[in-house]
mmCIF file of C-alpha atoms and ligand atoms in Angstrom:
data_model
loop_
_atom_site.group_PDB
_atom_site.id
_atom_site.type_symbol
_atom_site.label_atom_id
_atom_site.label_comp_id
_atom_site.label_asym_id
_atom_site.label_seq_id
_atom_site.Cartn_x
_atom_site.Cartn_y
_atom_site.Cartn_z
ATOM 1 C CA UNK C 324 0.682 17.735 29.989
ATOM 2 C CA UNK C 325 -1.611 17.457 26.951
ATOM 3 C CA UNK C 326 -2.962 14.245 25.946
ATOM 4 C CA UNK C 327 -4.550 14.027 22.252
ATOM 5 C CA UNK C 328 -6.265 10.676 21.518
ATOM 6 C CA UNK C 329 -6.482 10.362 17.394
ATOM 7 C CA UNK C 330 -10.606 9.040 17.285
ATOM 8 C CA UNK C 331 -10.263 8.934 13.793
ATOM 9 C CA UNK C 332 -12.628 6.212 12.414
ATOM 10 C CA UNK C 333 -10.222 4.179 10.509
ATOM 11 C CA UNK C 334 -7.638 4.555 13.480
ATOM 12 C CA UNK C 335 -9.986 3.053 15.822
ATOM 13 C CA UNK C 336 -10.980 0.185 13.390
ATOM 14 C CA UNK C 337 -7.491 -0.828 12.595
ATOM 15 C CA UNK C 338 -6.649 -0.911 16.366
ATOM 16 C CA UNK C 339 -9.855 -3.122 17.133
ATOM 17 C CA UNK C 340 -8.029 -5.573 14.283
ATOM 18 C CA UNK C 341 -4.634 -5.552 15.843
ATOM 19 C CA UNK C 342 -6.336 -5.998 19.646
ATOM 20 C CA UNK C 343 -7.821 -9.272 18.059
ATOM 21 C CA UNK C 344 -5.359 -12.170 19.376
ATOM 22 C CA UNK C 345 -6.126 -14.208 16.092
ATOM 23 C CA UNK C 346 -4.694 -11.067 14.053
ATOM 24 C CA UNK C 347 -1.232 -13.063 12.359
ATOM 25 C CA UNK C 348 1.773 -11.043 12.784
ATOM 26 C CA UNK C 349 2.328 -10.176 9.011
ATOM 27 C CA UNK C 350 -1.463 -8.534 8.984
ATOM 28 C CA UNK C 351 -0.681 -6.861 12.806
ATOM 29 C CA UNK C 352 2.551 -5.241 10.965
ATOM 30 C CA UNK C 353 0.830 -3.907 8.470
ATOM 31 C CA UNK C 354 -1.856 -2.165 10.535
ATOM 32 C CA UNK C 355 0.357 -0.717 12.546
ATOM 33 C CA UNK C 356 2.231 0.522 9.469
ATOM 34 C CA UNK C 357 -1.318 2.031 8.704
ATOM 35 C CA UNK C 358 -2.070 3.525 11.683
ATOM 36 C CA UNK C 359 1.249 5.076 12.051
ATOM 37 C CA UNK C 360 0.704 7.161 8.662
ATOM 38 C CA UNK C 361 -2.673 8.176 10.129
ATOM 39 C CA UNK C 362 -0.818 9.167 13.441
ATOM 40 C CA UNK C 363 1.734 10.878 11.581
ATOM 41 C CA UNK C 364 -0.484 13.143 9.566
ATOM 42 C CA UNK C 365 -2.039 14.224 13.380
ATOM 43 C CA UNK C 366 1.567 14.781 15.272
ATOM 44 C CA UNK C 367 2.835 16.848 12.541
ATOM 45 C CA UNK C 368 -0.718 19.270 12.067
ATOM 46 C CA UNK C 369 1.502 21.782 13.962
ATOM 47 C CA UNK C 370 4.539 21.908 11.892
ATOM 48 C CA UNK C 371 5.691 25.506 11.184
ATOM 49 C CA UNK C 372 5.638 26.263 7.478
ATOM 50 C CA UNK C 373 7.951 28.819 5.480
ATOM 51 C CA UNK C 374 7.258 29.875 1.562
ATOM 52 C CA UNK C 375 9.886 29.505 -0.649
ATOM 53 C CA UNK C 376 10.290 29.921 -4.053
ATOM 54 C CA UNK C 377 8.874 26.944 -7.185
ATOM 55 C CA UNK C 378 9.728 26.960 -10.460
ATOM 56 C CA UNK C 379 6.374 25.025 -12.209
ATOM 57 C CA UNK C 380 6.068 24.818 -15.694
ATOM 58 C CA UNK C 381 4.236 28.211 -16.068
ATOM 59 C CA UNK C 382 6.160 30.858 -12.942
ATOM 60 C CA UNK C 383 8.080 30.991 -10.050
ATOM 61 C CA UNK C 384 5.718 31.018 -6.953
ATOM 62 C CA UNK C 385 6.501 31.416 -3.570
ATOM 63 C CA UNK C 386 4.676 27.730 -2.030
ATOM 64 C CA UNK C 387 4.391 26.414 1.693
ATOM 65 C CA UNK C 388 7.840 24.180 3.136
ATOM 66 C CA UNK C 389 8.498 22.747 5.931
ATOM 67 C CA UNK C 390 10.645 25.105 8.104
ATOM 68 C CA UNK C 391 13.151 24.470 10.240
ATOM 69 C CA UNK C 392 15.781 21.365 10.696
ATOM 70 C CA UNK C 393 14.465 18.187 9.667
ATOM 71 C CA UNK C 394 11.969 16.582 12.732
ATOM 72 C CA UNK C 395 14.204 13.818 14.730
ATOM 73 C CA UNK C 396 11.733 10.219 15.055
ATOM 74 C CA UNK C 397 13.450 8.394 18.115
ATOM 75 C CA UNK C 398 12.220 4.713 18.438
ATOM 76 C CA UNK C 399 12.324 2.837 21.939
ATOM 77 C CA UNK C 400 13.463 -0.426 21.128
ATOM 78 C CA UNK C 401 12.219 -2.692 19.633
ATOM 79 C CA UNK C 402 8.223 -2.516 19.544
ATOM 80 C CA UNK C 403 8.780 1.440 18.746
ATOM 81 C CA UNK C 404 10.371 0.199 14.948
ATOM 82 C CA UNK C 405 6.807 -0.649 14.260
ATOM 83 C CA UNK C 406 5.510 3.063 14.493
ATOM 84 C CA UNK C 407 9.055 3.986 13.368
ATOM 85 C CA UNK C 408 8.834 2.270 9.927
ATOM 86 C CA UNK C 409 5.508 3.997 8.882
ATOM 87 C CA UNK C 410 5.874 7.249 9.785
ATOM 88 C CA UNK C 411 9.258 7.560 7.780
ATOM 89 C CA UNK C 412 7.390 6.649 4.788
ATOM 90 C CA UNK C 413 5.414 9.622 5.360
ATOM 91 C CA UNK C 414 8.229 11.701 6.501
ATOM 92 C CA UNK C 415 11.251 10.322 4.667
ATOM 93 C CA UNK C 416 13.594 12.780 5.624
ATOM 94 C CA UNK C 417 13.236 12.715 9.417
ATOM 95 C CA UNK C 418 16.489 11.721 10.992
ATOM 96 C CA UNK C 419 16.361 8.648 13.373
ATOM 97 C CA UNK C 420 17.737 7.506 16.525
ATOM 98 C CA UNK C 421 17.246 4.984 19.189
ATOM 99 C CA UNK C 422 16.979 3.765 22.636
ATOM 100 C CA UNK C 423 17.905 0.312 23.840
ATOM 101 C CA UNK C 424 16.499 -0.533 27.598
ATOM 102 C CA UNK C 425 15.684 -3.522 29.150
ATOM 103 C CA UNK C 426 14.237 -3.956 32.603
ATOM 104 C CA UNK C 427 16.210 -4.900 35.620
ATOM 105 C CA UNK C 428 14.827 -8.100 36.722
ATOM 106 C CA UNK C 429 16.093 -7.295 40.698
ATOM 107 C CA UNK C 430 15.248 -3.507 41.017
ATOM 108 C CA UNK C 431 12.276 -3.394 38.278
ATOM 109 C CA UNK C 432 14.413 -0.506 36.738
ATOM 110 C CA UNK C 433 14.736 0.448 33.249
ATOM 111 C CA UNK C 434 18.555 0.424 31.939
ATOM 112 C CA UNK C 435 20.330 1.913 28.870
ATOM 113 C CA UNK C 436 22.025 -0.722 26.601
ATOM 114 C CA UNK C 437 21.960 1.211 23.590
ATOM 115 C CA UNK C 438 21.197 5.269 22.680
ATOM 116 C CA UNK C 439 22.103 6.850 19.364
ATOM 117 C CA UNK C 440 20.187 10.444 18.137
ATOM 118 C CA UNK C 441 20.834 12.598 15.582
ATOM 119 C CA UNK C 442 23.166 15.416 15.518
ATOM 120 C CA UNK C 443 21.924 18.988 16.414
ATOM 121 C CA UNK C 444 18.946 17.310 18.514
ATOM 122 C CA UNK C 445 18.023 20.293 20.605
ATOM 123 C CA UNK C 446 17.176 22.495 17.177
ATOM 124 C CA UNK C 447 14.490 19.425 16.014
ATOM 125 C CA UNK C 448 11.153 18.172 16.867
ATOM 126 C CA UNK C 449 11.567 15.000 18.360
ATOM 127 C CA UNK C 450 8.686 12.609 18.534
ATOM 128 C CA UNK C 451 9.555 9.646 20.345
ATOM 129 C CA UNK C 452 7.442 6.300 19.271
ATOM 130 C CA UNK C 453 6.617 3.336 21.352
ATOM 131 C CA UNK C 454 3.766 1.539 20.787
ATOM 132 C CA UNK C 455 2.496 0.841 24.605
ATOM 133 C CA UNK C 456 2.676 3.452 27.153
ATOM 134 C CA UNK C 457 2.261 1.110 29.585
ATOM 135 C CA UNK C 458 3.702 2.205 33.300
ATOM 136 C CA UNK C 459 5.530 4.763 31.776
ATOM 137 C CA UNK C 460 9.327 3.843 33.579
ATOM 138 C CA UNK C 461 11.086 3.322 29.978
ATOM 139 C CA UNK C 462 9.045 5.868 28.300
ATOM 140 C CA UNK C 463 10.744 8.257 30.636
ATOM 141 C CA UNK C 464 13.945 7.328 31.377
ATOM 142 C CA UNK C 465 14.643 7.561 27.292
ATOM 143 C CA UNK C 466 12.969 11.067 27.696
ATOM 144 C CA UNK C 467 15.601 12.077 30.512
ATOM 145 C CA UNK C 468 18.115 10.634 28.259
ATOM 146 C CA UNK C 469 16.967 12.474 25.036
ATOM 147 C CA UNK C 470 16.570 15.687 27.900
ATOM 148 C CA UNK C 471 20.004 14.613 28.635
ATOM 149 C CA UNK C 472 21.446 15.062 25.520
ATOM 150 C CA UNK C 473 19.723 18.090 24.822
ATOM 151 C CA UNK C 474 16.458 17.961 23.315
ATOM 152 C CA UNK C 475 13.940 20.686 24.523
ATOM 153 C CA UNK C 476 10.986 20.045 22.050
ATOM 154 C CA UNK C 477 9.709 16.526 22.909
ATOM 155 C CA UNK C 478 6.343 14.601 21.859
ATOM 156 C CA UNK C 479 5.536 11.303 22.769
ATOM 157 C CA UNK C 480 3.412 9.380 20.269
ATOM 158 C CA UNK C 481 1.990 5.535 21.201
ATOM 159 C CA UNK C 482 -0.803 3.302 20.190
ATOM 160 C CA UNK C 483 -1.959 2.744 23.453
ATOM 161 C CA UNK C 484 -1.766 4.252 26.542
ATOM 162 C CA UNK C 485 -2.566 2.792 30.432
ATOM 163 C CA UNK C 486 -3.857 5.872 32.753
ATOM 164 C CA UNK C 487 -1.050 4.480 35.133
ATOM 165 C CA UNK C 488 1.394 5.657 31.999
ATOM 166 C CA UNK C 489 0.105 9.147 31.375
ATOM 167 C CA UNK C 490 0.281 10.100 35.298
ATOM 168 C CA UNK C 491 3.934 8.506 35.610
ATOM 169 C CA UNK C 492 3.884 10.952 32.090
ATOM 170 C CA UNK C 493 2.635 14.065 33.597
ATOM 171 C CA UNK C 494 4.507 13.824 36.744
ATOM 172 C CA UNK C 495 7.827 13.324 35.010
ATOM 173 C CA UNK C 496 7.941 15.018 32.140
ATOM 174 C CA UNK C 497 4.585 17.610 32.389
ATOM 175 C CA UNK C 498 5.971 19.378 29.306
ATOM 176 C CA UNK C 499 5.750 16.028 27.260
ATOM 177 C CA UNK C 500 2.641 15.777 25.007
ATOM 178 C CA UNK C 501 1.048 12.916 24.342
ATOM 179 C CA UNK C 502 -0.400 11.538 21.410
ATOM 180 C CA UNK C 503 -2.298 8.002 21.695
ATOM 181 C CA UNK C 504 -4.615 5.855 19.584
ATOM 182 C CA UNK C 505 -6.442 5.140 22.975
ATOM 183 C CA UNK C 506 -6.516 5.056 26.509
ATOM 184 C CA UNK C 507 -7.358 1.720 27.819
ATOM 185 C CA UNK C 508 -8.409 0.450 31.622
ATOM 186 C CA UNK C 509 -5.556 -0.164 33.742
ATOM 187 C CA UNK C 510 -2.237 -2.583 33.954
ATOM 188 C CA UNK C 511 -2.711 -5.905 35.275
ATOM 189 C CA UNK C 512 -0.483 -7.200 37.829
ATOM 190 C CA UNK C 513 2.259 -7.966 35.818
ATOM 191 C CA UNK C 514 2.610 -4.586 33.736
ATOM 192 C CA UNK C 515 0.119 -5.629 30.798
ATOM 193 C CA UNK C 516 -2.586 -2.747 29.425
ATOM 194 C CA UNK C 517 -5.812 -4.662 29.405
ATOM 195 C CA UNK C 518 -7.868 -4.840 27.694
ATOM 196 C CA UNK C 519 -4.923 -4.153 25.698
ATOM 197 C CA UNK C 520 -3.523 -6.047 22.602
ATOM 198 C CA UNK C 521 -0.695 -8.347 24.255
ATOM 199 C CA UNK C 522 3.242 -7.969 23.795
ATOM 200 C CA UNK C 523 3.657 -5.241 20.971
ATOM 201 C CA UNK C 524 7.169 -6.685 20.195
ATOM 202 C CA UNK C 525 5.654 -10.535 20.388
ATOM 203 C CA UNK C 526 2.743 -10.081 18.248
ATOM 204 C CA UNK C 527 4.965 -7.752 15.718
ATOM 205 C CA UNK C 528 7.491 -10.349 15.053
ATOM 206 C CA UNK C 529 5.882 -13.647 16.487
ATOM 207 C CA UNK C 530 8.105 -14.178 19.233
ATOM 208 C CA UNK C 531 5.596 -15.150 21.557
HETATM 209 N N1 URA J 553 4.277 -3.590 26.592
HETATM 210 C C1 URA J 553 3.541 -4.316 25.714
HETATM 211 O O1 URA J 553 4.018 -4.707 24.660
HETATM 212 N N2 URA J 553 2.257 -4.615 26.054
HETATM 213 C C2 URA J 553 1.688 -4.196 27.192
HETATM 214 O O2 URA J 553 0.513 -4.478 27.414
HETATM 215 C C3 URA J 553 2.475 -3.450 28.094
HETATM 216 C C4 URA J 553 3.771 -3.152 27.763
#
């Protein structure tokens, strides 16, 4: 499994703001809707390009597209609509789908309450967005769903990632990359990344 960490400057400055529990959650927002554009710009350096044809106000020339069917952005409910929100504004066309999970409080187990992807998924790129890549149990199980419905050409693209994450990562789903803001210490006892930046979904909305 490859695991690209975006050290951009900015990246890492924004990300020291939104760690910063006094950080309100209308200022956290927009961050993240920052530092998903600047995550964007890195997932999609690979994107295969095609010429085609322009008409511009002097000739026709043939000028770089993106080829291929539109990419497919699948958000893991609901801190992943963070991420989601700013890279469609760089990527406007992408189609979108989601996965709903929520964690068995008995068996610790992730389970499926909502999943809807685009049409045609196993011709697209799919990046799948969640902010924390925390143990790595839900980030998986909606990549054996997406696997499941038939997507072969997977990324997974997070803010933060714990090192117990990327191994649960590269066991499951070694042909996965990963594309993270950082890599922090460890979980705590209770499933946190520390040092970390709290509840994603809490400090997005202010539901904490
Ligand atoms: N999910 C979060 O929102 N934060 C963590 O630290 C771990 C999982």
């Amino acid at each position: 499994m490859t695991v690209t960490v975006v050290d951009h400057p900015l990246v890492q400055h924004k990300l020291s703001l939104m760690r910063d529990k006094s950080t309100p959650s209308n200022q956290f927002r927009q961050l993240l809707r920052e530092i998903s554009h600047l995550l964007a710009y890195e997932v999609t350096r690979d994107l295969p390009l095609e010429m085609r044809d322009v008409e511009t106000p002097l000739q026709t020339a043939a000028m770089p597209h993106i080829a291929g069917k539109k990419l497919a952005l699948i958000s893991i409910l609901r801190a992943g609509n963070g991420l989601l929100d700013g890279i469609l504004e760089l990527i406007p066309s992408a189609r979108v789908g989601f996965v709903g999970l929520y964690r068995d409080e008995e068996t610790l187990t992730p389970v499926q309450y909502y999943f809807k992807v685009p049409q045609a998924i196993e011709d697209r790129l799919v990046i799948v967005v969640d902010p924390m890549l925390a143990t790595g149990n839900s980030s998986c199980a909606a990549i054996d769903m997406l696997k499941e419905a038939g997507a072969k050409n997977i990324l997974f693209l997070c803010l933060l990632a714990a090192p117990e994450g990327l191994q649960t990562m590269a066991t499951q789903h070694p042909d996965v990359p990963v594309v993270t803001a950082a890599i922090d210490k460890k979980l705590n006892e209770i499933g946190y990344i520390i040092p970390g930046l709290g509840d994603a979904g809490d400090r997005m909305y202010g539901t904490a």
